[in-house]
Amino acid sequence: EKGGYDHFMLKEIYEQPDAIKDTFRGRMLVEQGIIRMAGVDDHFEKFLQAPRIIIVACGTSWHAGLVAEYIFEEFTRIPVEVEYASEFRYRNPIIHKGDVVIAISQSGETADTMAAIKLAKGQGAFVFGVCNVVGSSISRETHAGAYTHAGPEIGVASTKAFTTQITVLTLMALKISKAKGILSKTALHRYLQEMELIPAKVEEALKSNEHIKAVAEEYKNASNFLYLGRGYNFPVALEGALKLKEISYIHAEGYPAAEMKHGPIALIDEQMPVAVIATRKGHYEKVVSNIQEIKSRKGKIIGIVTQGDTEVRGLADYVIEVPETLEALTPLLTTIPLQLLSYHIAVMLGKNVDQPRNLAKSVTVE
Ligand code: M6R
């Protein structure tokens, strides 16, 4: 059942090239520059007219929502708010007529997300679901939706659900962008071509596994970890920290890299490993100077960099390479080494990777 892997989590990490392919299969007509998604097509006007998009989710799905915020705002120019479902449901949120609510949930059974959906529906919003489990409660409660088609995710720590959620949300944003006349046909074509290459690039990123094991070995006894990223990769930093916390029980925090000097930099000393996402596109030079700030305080730097990078390599204690891609698609690649890093640390510490203490795969109670 684990297909030769020691844990479901590792199997699911390795399934990502296929899972992402399954997510976009039949939806992208690359040569024609067309994206077909029935749930979106059937309600297309609502998306095109939306004054605002509100994303509700929990945990890793909420992180996918944050990535989507950057992507939707960039490509569709629709203002996006991303809310923890548990907060949204209890704070008498303002929902305007025409607002589109997107609920993201792997299991489709998360109680807080479900309650947020019911609330939004009650106030007249159109609610769109991005779920993995077919026929799940959330997929039935929403007005329409798009499945991620990641296949069953058994490990409590979400991996392939995250990257496929981002894939679905990216396709939605690109489709809306094109229809709004923001993205040209040529530009859309370029994105679709690149999306088609993502599974192979994820495959390539997975090849760093042995090297990541060595990094895990080096830092497995740390009691704290910091994860930093900017722009599209800020939510990836949050997700990297969550993965480490939930399966290795090491305290970890994700931060926007530039926010460090407003507090967390005080934590940095020679005991503190800091994973910094520093891919070549997007605020690269800014992140490099953030790395210098950490280095001058003797922090240990693990750089997640673009293949061939030399600048960060010169500063970091370790670098882990990912292939180059378009900036908006980088989260699909930078996530991979962070999943593997947390996996190996947890295994080395002898933790129950697939079923960490105190956690359940579906959180059906609030
Ligand atoms: O099934 P959902 O996507 O609604 O679940 C939301 C969270 O409970 C889930 O992502 C949780 O944070 C994972 N254990 C993270 O790995």
Tab-separated table of C-alpha atoms and ligand atoms in Angstrom:
chain	number	residue	atom	x	y	z
A	1	GLU	CA	0.000	0.000	0.000
A	2	LYS	CA	2.928	2.340	0.584
A	3	GLY	CA	4.277	1.379	-2.812
A	4	GLY	CA	7.724	0.492	-1.477
A	5	TYR	CA	8.122	3.706	0.486
A	6	ASP	CA	8.680	3.688	4.246
A	7	HIS	CA	5.830	6.101	4.866
A	8	PHE	CA	2.763	7.418	3.126
A	9	MET	CA	4.154	10.909	3.452
A	10	LEU	CA	7.237	10.042	1.410
A	11	LYS	CA	5.131	8.218	-1.161
A	12	GLU	CA	2.855	11.238	-1.450
A	13	ILE	CA	5.803	13.610	-1.782
A	14	TYR	CA	7.065	11.465	-4.665
A	15	GLU	CA	3.636	11.291	-6.236
A	16	GLN	CA	3.602	15.020	-6.838
A	17	PRO	CA	4.790	14.992	-10.452
A	18	ASP	CA	1.912	12.681	-11.362
A	19	ALA	CA	-0.556	14.373	-9.043
A	20	ILE	CA	0.107	17.768	-10.615
A	21	LYS	CA	-0.209	16.223	-14.065
A	22	ASP	CA	-3.548	14.694	-13.072
A	23	THR	CA	-4.655	18.088	-11.828
A	24	PHE	CA	-4.085	19.869	-15.100
A	25	ARG	CA	-4.816	16.980	-17.444
A	26	GLY	CA	-7.771	17.769	-19.679
A	27	ARG	CA	-7.943	21.295	-18.321
A	28	MET	CA	-5.128	22.903	-20.291
A	29	LEU	CA	-5.192	23.090	-24.065
A	30	VAL	CA	-1.701	24.429	-24.329
A	31	GLU	CA	-1.482	25.062	-28.061
A	32	GLN	CA	-4.880	26.758	-28.242
A	33	GLY	CA	-4.177	28.752	-25.099
A	34	ILE	CA	-7.397	27.567	-23.458
A	35	ILE	CA	-8.138	26.497	-19.883
A	36	ARG	CA	-11.278	24.452	-19.382
A	37	MET	CA	-12.703	24.019	-15.914
A	38	ALA	CA	-16.370	23.144	-15.903
A	39	GLY	CA	-17.079	24.502	-12.428
A	40	VAL	CA	-15.547	27.842	-13.387
A	41	ASP	CA	-17.000	27.963	-16.911
A	42	ASP	CA	-20.512	27.393	-15.592
A	43	HIS	CA	-20.282	30.469	-13.392
A	44	PHE	CA	-17.746	32.480	-15.318
A	45	GLU	CA	-19.589	35.814	-15.142
A	46	LYS	CA	-19.548	35.652	-11.343
A	47	PHE	CA	-15.774	35.409	-11.385
A	48	LEU	CA	-15.389	38.121	-14.004
A	49	GLN	CA	-17.669	40.522	-12.138
A	50	ALA	CA	-16.432	39.687	-8.643
A	51	PRO	CA	-15.535	42.859	-6.718
A	52	ARG	CA	-13.630	40.680	-4.288
A	53	ILE	CA	-12.576	37.118	-3.618
A	54	ILE	CA	-12.560	35.756	-0.078
A	55	ILE	CA	-10.620	32.557	0.489
A	56	VAL	CA	-11.446	30.450	3.550
A	57	ALA	CA	-9.451	27.422	4.706
A	58	CYS	CA	-7.387	25.953	7.552
A	59	GLY	CA	-3.803	24.763	7.938
A	60	THR	CA	-1.962	23.863	4.779
A	61	SER	CA	-5.016	24.673	2.677
A	62	TRP	CA	-4.921	28.177	4.147
A	63	HIS	CA	-1.297	28.430	2.989
A	64	ALA	CA	-2.401	27.445	-0.516
A	65	GLY	CA	-4.952	30.236	-0.175
A	66	LEU	CA	-2.177	32.709	0.600
A	67	VAL	CA	-0.248	31.651	-2.504
A	68	ALA	CA	-3.491	32.084	-4.437
A	69	GLU	CA	-3.887	35.588	-3.042
A	70	TYR	CA	-0.607	36.626	-4.654
A	71	ILE	CA	-1.494	34.890	-7.899
A	72	PHE	CA	-5.082	36.135	-8.170
A	73	GLU	CA	-4.214	39.712	-7.347
A	74	GLU	CA	-1.329	39.730	-9.798
A	75	PHE	CA	-3.175	38.117	-12.674
A	76	THR	CA	-6.822	39.091	-12.216
A	77	ARG	CA	-6.495	42.352	-10.267
A	78	ILE	CA	-9.400	41.219	-8.084
A	79	PRO	CA	-8.787	42.071	-4.417
A	80	VAL	CA	-8.373	38.893	-2.385
A	81	GLU	CA	-8.724	38.252	1.312
A	82	VAL	CA	-7.539	35.031	2.870
A	83	GLU	CA	-9.190	34.068	6.126
A	84	TYR	CA	-8.754	31.302	8.624
A	85	ALA	CA	-12.159	29.631	8.442
A	86	SER	CA	-12.239	29.429	12.240
A	87	GLU	CA	-11.881	33.204	12.552
A	88	PHE	CA	-14.127	34.104	9.651
A	89	ARG	CA	-17.052	32.137	11.005
A	90	TYR	CA	-17.120	33.916	14.338
A	91	ARG	CA	-16.399	37.490	13.439
A	92	ASN	CA	-19.505	38.646	11.627
A	93	PRO	CA	-17.570	39.120	8.388
A	94	ILE	CA	-18.557	41.639	5.753
A	95	ILE	CA	-19.699	39.867	2.632
A	96	HIS	CA	-20.894	41.963	-0.290
A	97	LYS	CA	-23.251	40.903	-3.011
A	98	GLY	CA	-21.200	39.492	-5.829
A	99	ASP	CA	-18.247	38.472	-3.656
A	100	VAL	CA	-16.883	35.086	-4.576
A	101	VAL	CA	-15.859	32.851	-1.715
A	102	ILE	CA	-13.352	30.092	-2.431
A	103	ALA	CA	-13.152	27.330	0.175
A	104	ILE	CA	-10.059	25.138	0.018
A	105	SER	CA	-9.988	21.740	1.718
A	106	GLN	CA	-8.151	18.527	1.007
A	107	SER	CA	-10.543	16.345	2.986
A	108	GLY	CA	-13.639	18.365	2.273
A	109	GLU	CA	-14.707	17.610	5.843
A	110	THR	CA	-13.082	20.329	7.932
A	111	ALA	CA	-15.685	21.620	10.378
A	112	ASP	CA	-14.544	25.243	10.504
A	113	THR	CA	-14.305	25.497	6.731
A	114	MET	CA	-17.763	23.999	6.404
A	115	ALA	CA	-19.188	26.504	8.899
A	116	ALA	CA	-17.556	29.384	7.000
A	117	ILE	CA	-19.163	28.146	3.777
A	118	LYS	CA	-22.607	27.975	5.346
A	119	LEU	CA	-22.226	31.461	6.725
A	120	ALA	CA	-21.127	32.860	3.359
A	121	LYS	CA	-23.961	31.094	1.560
A	122	GLY	CA	-26.427	32.450	4.088
A	123	GLN	CA	-25.282	35.957	3.201
A	124	GLY	CA	-25.759	35.397	-0.493
A	125	ALA	CA	-22.183	34.780	-1.626
A	126	PHE	CA	-21.314	32.403	-4.423
A	127	VAL	CA	-19.139	29.695	-2.890
A	128	PHE	CA	-16.625	27.723	-4.924
A	129	GLY	CA	-14.860	24.676	-3.480
A	130	VAL	CA	-11.350	23.398	-4.157
A	131	CYS	CA	-11.396	19.915	-2.623
A	132	ASN	CA	-9.458	16.735	-3.076
A	133	VAL	CA	-11.868	14.146	-1.785
A	134	VAL	CA	-14.549	13.545	-4.382
A	135	GLY	CA	-18.084	13.678	-3.002
A	136	SER	CA	-16.907	15.094	0.343
A	137	SER	CA	-19.224	17.260	2.450
A	138	ILE	CA	-17.625	20.524	1.328
A	139	SER	CA	-17.700	19.547	-2.319
A	140	ARG	CA	-21.430	18.967	-1.923
A	141	GLU	CA	-22.166	22.081	0.109
A	142	THR	CA	-20.473	24.533	-2.305
A	143	HIS	CA	-22.267	25.929	-5.371
A	144	ALA	CA	-19.552	24.719	-7.710
A	145	GLY	CA	-15.948	23.665	-7.546
A	146	ALA	CA	-12.848	22.103	-9.012
A	147	TYR	CA	-11.291	18.958	-7.667
A	148	THR	CA	-7.559	18.739	-7.223
A	149	HIS	CA	-7.400	15.083	-8.385
A	150	ALA	CA	-4.333	14.450	-6.205
A	151	GLY	CA	-5.531	10.970	-5.292
A	152	PRO	CA	-5.858	9.784	-1.692
A	153	GLU	CA	-3.641	11.578	0.794
A	154	ILE	CA	-3.100	9.372	3.843
A	155	GLY	CA	-0.201	11.055	5.652
A	156	VAL	CA	-1.533	13.561	8.156
A	157	ALA	CA	1.000	16.086	6.909
A	158	SER	CA	-0.422	17.471	3.702
A	159	THR	CA	1.951	17.414	0.741
A	160	LYS	CA	0.515	16.639	-2.686
A	161	ALA	CA	-2.786	18.228	-1.710
A	162	PHE	CA	-0.942	21.537	-1.285
A	163	THR	CA	0.830	21.570	-4.637
A	164	THR	CA	-2.294	20.460	-6.493
A	165	GLN	CA	-4.418	23.084	-4.757
A	166	ILE	CA	-1.942	25.692	-5.961
A	167	THR	CA	-2.125	24.204	-9.455
A	168	VAL	CA	-5.928	24.456	-9.583
A	169	LEU	CA	-5.959	27.985	-8.198
A	170	THR	CA	-3.242	29.082	-10.641
A	171	LEU	CA	-5.235	27.736	-13.594
A	172	MET	CA	-8.313	29.587	-12.356
A	173	ALA	CA	-6.419	32.854	-12.035
A	174	LEU	CA	-4.830	32.489	-15.483
A	175	LYS	CA	-8.203	31.720	-17.053
A	176	ILE	CA	-9.886	34.733	-15.476
A	177	SER	CA	-6.919	36.938	-16.314
A	178	LYS	CA	-7.077	36.021	-19.975
A	179	ALA	CA	-10.834	36.648	-20.140
A	180	LYS	CA	-10.379	40.044	-18.490
A	181	GLY	CA	-7.819	40.975	-21.113
A	182	ILE	CA	-5.044	41.294	-18.544
A	183	LEU	CA	-2.956	38.362	-19.735
A	184	SER	CA	-2.374	38.295	-23.492
A	185	LYS	CA	-2.811	35.149	-25.514
A	186	THR	CA	0.942	34.863	-25.903
A	187	ALA	CA	1.566	35.320	-22.213
A	188	LEU	CA	-1.065	32.741	-21.305
A	189	HIS	CA	0.491	30.348	-23.785
A	190	ARG	CA	3.841	30.863	-22.101
A	191	TYR	CA	2.363	30.082	-18.660
A	192	LEU	CA	0.624	26.969	-19.915
A	193	GLN	CA	3.783	25.724	-21.571
A	194	GLU	CA	5.649	26.261	-18.354
A	195	MET	CA	2.939	24.594	-16.260
A	196	GLU	CA	3.269	21.563	-18.484
A	197	LEU	CA	6.964	21.387	-17.557
A	198	ILE	CA	6.313	21.573	-13.815
A	199	PRO	CA	5.919	17.806	-13.202
A	200	ALA	CA	9.361	17.154	-14.731
A	201	LYS	CA	10.817	20.011	-12.712
A	202	VAL	CA	9.304	18.619	-9.504
A	203	GLU	CA	10.912	15.309	-10.453
A	204	GLU	CA	14.198	17.127	-10.795
A	205	ALA	CA	13.743	18.832	-7.414
A	206	LEU	CA	13.143	15.421	-5.815
A	207	LYS	CA	16.613	14.352	-6.934
A	208	SER	CA	18.069	16.435	-4.103
A	209	ASN	CA	16.685	13.904	-1.637
A	210	GLU	CA	20.060	12.470	-0.551
A	211	HIS	CA	21.568	15.899	-0.149
A	212	ILE	CA	18.531	17.013	1.890
A	213	LYS	CA	19.068	13.993	4.134
A	214	ALA	CA	22.537	15.319	4.916
A	215	VAL	CA	21.059	18.713	5.766
A	216	ALA	CA	18.488	17.000	8.007
A	217	GLU	CA	21.256	15.079	9.750
A	218	GLU	CA	23.090	18.299	10.479
A	219	TYR	CA	20.148	20.181	11.993
A	220	LYS	CA	17.901	17.468	13.385
A	221	ASN	CA	18.765	18.369	16.979
A	222	ALA	CA	17.933	22.037	16.681
A	223	SER	CA	15.173	23.159	19.011
A	224	ASN	CA	14.015	25.987	16.762
A	225	PHE	CA	13.867	26.644	13.047
A	226	LEU	CA	13.038	29.750	11.071
A	227	TYR	CA	11.684	29.728	7.520
A	228	LEU	CA	11.839	32.850	5.401
A	229	GLY	CA	10.503	33.797	2.002
A	230	ARG	CA	9.106	36.786	0.168
A	231	GLY	CA	6.332	37.328	-2.332
A	232	TYR	CA	4.932	34.090	-3.734
A	233	ASN	CA	7.320	32.204	-1.496
A	234	PHE	CA	6.319	33.789	1.783
A	235	PRO	CA	3.410	31.316	2.172
A	236	VAL	CA	5.817	28.513	1.240
A	237	ALA	CA	7.918	29.530	4.248
A	238	LEU	CA	4.839	29.265	6.465
A	239	GLU	CA	4.089	25.856	5.019
A	240	GLY	CA	7.683	24.669	5.500
A	241	ALA	CA	7.485	25.633	9.180
A	242	LEU	CA	4.127	23.913	9.656
A	243	LYS	CA	5.442	20.697	8.106
A	244	LEU	CA	8.394	20.632	10.479
A	245	LYS	CA	6.299	21.418	13.560
A	246	GLU	CA	3.638	18.846	12.987
A	247	ILE	CA	5.803	15.825	12.277
A	248	SER	CA	9.087	16.467	14.112
A	249	TYR	CA	7.710	18.540	17.042
A	250	ILE	CA	10.511	21.043	16.558
A	251	HIS	CA	9.330	24.578	17.054
A	252	ALA	CA	9.432	26.439	13.762
A	253	GLU	CA	8.175	29.746	12.490
A	254	GLY	CA	7.663	31.064	9.004
A	255	TYR	CA	8.135	34.746	8.327
A	256	PRO	CA	8.277	37.151	5.408
A	257	ALA	CA	12.048	37.609	5.094
A	258	ALA	CA	11.975	41.374	5.507
A	259	GLU	CA	9.821	41.176	8.617
A	260	MET	CA	12.700	39.517	10.437
A	261	LYS	CA	14.244	42.795	11.503
A	262	HIS	CA	11.013	43.697	13.273
A	263	GLY	CA	11.474	41.025	15.904
A	264	PRO	CA	12.533	37.477	15.047
A	265	ILE	CA	16.083	38.526	14.236
A	266	ALA	CA	16.574	38.690	18.006
A	267	LEU	CA	16.319	34.896	18.089
A	268	ILE	CA	19.183	34.316	15.714
A	269	ASP	CA	22.397	32.818	17.020
A	270	GLU	CA	24.655	29.937	16.016
A	271	GLN	CA	22.030	27.448	17.194
A	272	MET	CA	19.369	28.653	14.799
A	273	PRO	CA	18.934	27.062	11.381
A	274	VAL	CA	17.153	29.396	8.959
A	275	ALA	CA	15.731	28.020	5.733
A	276	VAL	CA	15.576	30.863	3.243
A	277	ILE	CA	13.787	30.611	-0.073
A	278	ALA	CA	15.969	32.624	-2.404
A	279	THR	CA	15.060	31.677	-5.939
A	280	ARG	CA	16.462	33.890	-8.656
A	281	LYS	CA	13.198	35.520	-9.683
A	282	GLY	CA	11.341	37.758	-7.309
A	283	HIS	CA	13.077	39.952	-4.767
A	284	TYR	CA	16.282	37.939	-5.142
A	285	GLU	CA	18.695	40.735	-4.192
A	286	LYS	CA	16.500	41.695	-1.252
A	287	VAL	CA	16.523	38.138	0.027
A	288	VAL	CA	20.287	37.963	-0.397
A	289	SER	CA	20.631	40.965	1.895
A	290	ASN	CA	18.281	39.289	4.387
A	291	ILE	CA	20.644	36.298	4.268
A	292	GLN	CA	23.571	38.581	5.024
A	293	GLU	CA	21.728	39.886	8.083
A	294	ILE	CA	21.297	36.334	9.366
A	295	LYS	CA	24.887	35.447	8.624
A	296	SER	CA	26.294	38.381	10.503
A	297	ARG	CA	24.404	37.067	13.546
A	298	LYS	CA	25.884	33.606	13.024
A	299	GLY	CA	22.618	31.923	12.037
A	300	LYS	CA	22.902	28.731	9.997
A	301	ILE	CA	21.580	29.224	6.501
A	302	ILE	CA	19.878	26.655	4.325
A	303	GLY	CA	19.213	28.367	0.999
A	304	ILE	CA	16.553	27.098	-1.371
A	305	VAL	CA	17.948	28.416	-4.628
A	306	THR	CA	17.611	28.257	-8.374
A	307	GLN	CA	19.849	25.744	-10.144
A	308	GLY	CA	23.255	27.235	-10.845
A	309	ASP	CA	23.003	29.926	-8.180
A	310	THR	CA	26.384	31.113	-6.944
A	311	GLU	CA	25.640	34.163	-4.826
A	312	VAL	CA	23.647	32.445	-2.063
A	313	ARG	CA	25.940	29.433	-2.274
A	314	GLY	CA	28.763	31.725	-1.238
A	315	LEU	CA	26.883	32.764	1.900
A	316	ALA	CA	24.853	29.738	2.962
A	317	ASP	CA	25.867	26.702	5.000
A	318	TYR	CA	23.871	24.517	2.627
A	319	VAL	CA	22.024	25.185	-0.583
A	320	ILE	CA	19.308	23.056	-2.099
A	321	GLU	CA	18.611	23.687	-5.761
A	322	VAL	CA	15.324	23.721	-7.608
A	323	PRO	CA	14.935	24.200	-11.373
A	324	GLU	CA	14.170	27.613	-12.761
A	325	THR	CA	10.582	28.490	-13.632
A	326	LEU	CA	8.300	31.524	-13.992
A	327	GLU	CA	8.081	33.419	-10.721
A	328	ALA	CA	4.399	32.715	-10.081
A	329	LEU	CA	5.024	28.991	-10.400
A	330	THR	CA	8.019	28.823	-8.047
A	331	PRO	CA	5.966	27.702	-4.990
A	332	LEU	CA	5.299	24.412	-6.794
A	333	LEU	CA	9.039	23.736	-6.734
A	334	THR	CA	10.313	25.437	-3.582
A	335	THR	CA	7.816	23.482	-1.469
A	336	ILE	CA	9.404	20.151	-2.398
A	337	PRO	CA	12.746	20.419	-0.551
A	338	LEU	CA	10.990	21.750	2.547
A	339	GLN	CA	8.675	18.727	2.593
A	340	LEU	CA	11.664	16.391	2.319
A	341	LEU	CA	13.628	18.250	4.968
A	342	SER	CA	10.842	17.934	7.538
A	343	TYR	CA	10.244	14.314	6.561
A	344	HIS	CA	13.876	13.297	7.079
A	345	ILE	CA	14.244	15.190	10.344
A	346	ALA	CA	11.112	13.524	11.734
A	347	VAL	CA	12.303	10.077	10.635
A	348	MET	CA	15.742	10.649	12.153
A	349	LEU	CA	14.121	11.693	15.421
A	350	GLY	CA	12.054	8.514	15.391
A	351	LYS	CA	8.703	10.260	15.177
A	352	ASN	CA	5.512	8.792	13.803
A	353	VAL	CA	5.590	10.647	10.511
A	354	ASP	CA	2.265	9.540	9.086
A	355	GLN	CA	0.324	9.909	12.302
A	356	PRO	CA	1.851	12.613	14.444
A	357	ARG	CA	0.633	12.935	18.007
A	358	ASN	CA	-2.473	14.989	18.706
A	359	LEU	CA	-3.364	15.350	15.041
A	360	ALA	CA	-6.075	13.879	12.842
A	361	LYS	CA	-6.232	13.801	9.065
A	362	SER	CA	-9.693	15.383	8.993
A	363	VAL	CA	-10.572	17.865	11.663
A	364	THR	CA	-14.313	17.376	11.776
A	365	VAL	CA	-14.826	19.068	15.118
A	366	GLU	CA	-14.170	22.734	15.817
B	1	M6R	O1	-8.680	18.783	4.811
B	1	M6R	P1	-8.292	20.214	4.924
B	1	M6R	O2	-7.473	20.698	3.807
B	1	M6R	O3	-9.501	21.122	5.151
B	1	M6R	O4	-7.435	20.290	6.240
B	1	M6R	C1	-6.981	21.506	6.756
B	1	M6R	C2	-5.923	21.284	7.807
B	1	M6R	O5	-6.441	20.562	8.893
B	1	M6R	C3	-4.701	20.550	7.259
B	1	M6R	O6	-4.140	21.196	6.158
B	1	M6R	C4	-3.623	20.401	8.340
B	1	M6R	O7	-3.096	21.652	8.683
B	1	M6R	C5	-2.529	19.454	7.854
B	1	M6R	N1	-2.220	18.491	8.879
B	1	M6R	C6	-1.276	20.151	7.460
B	1	M6R	O8	-0.285	19.288	7.050
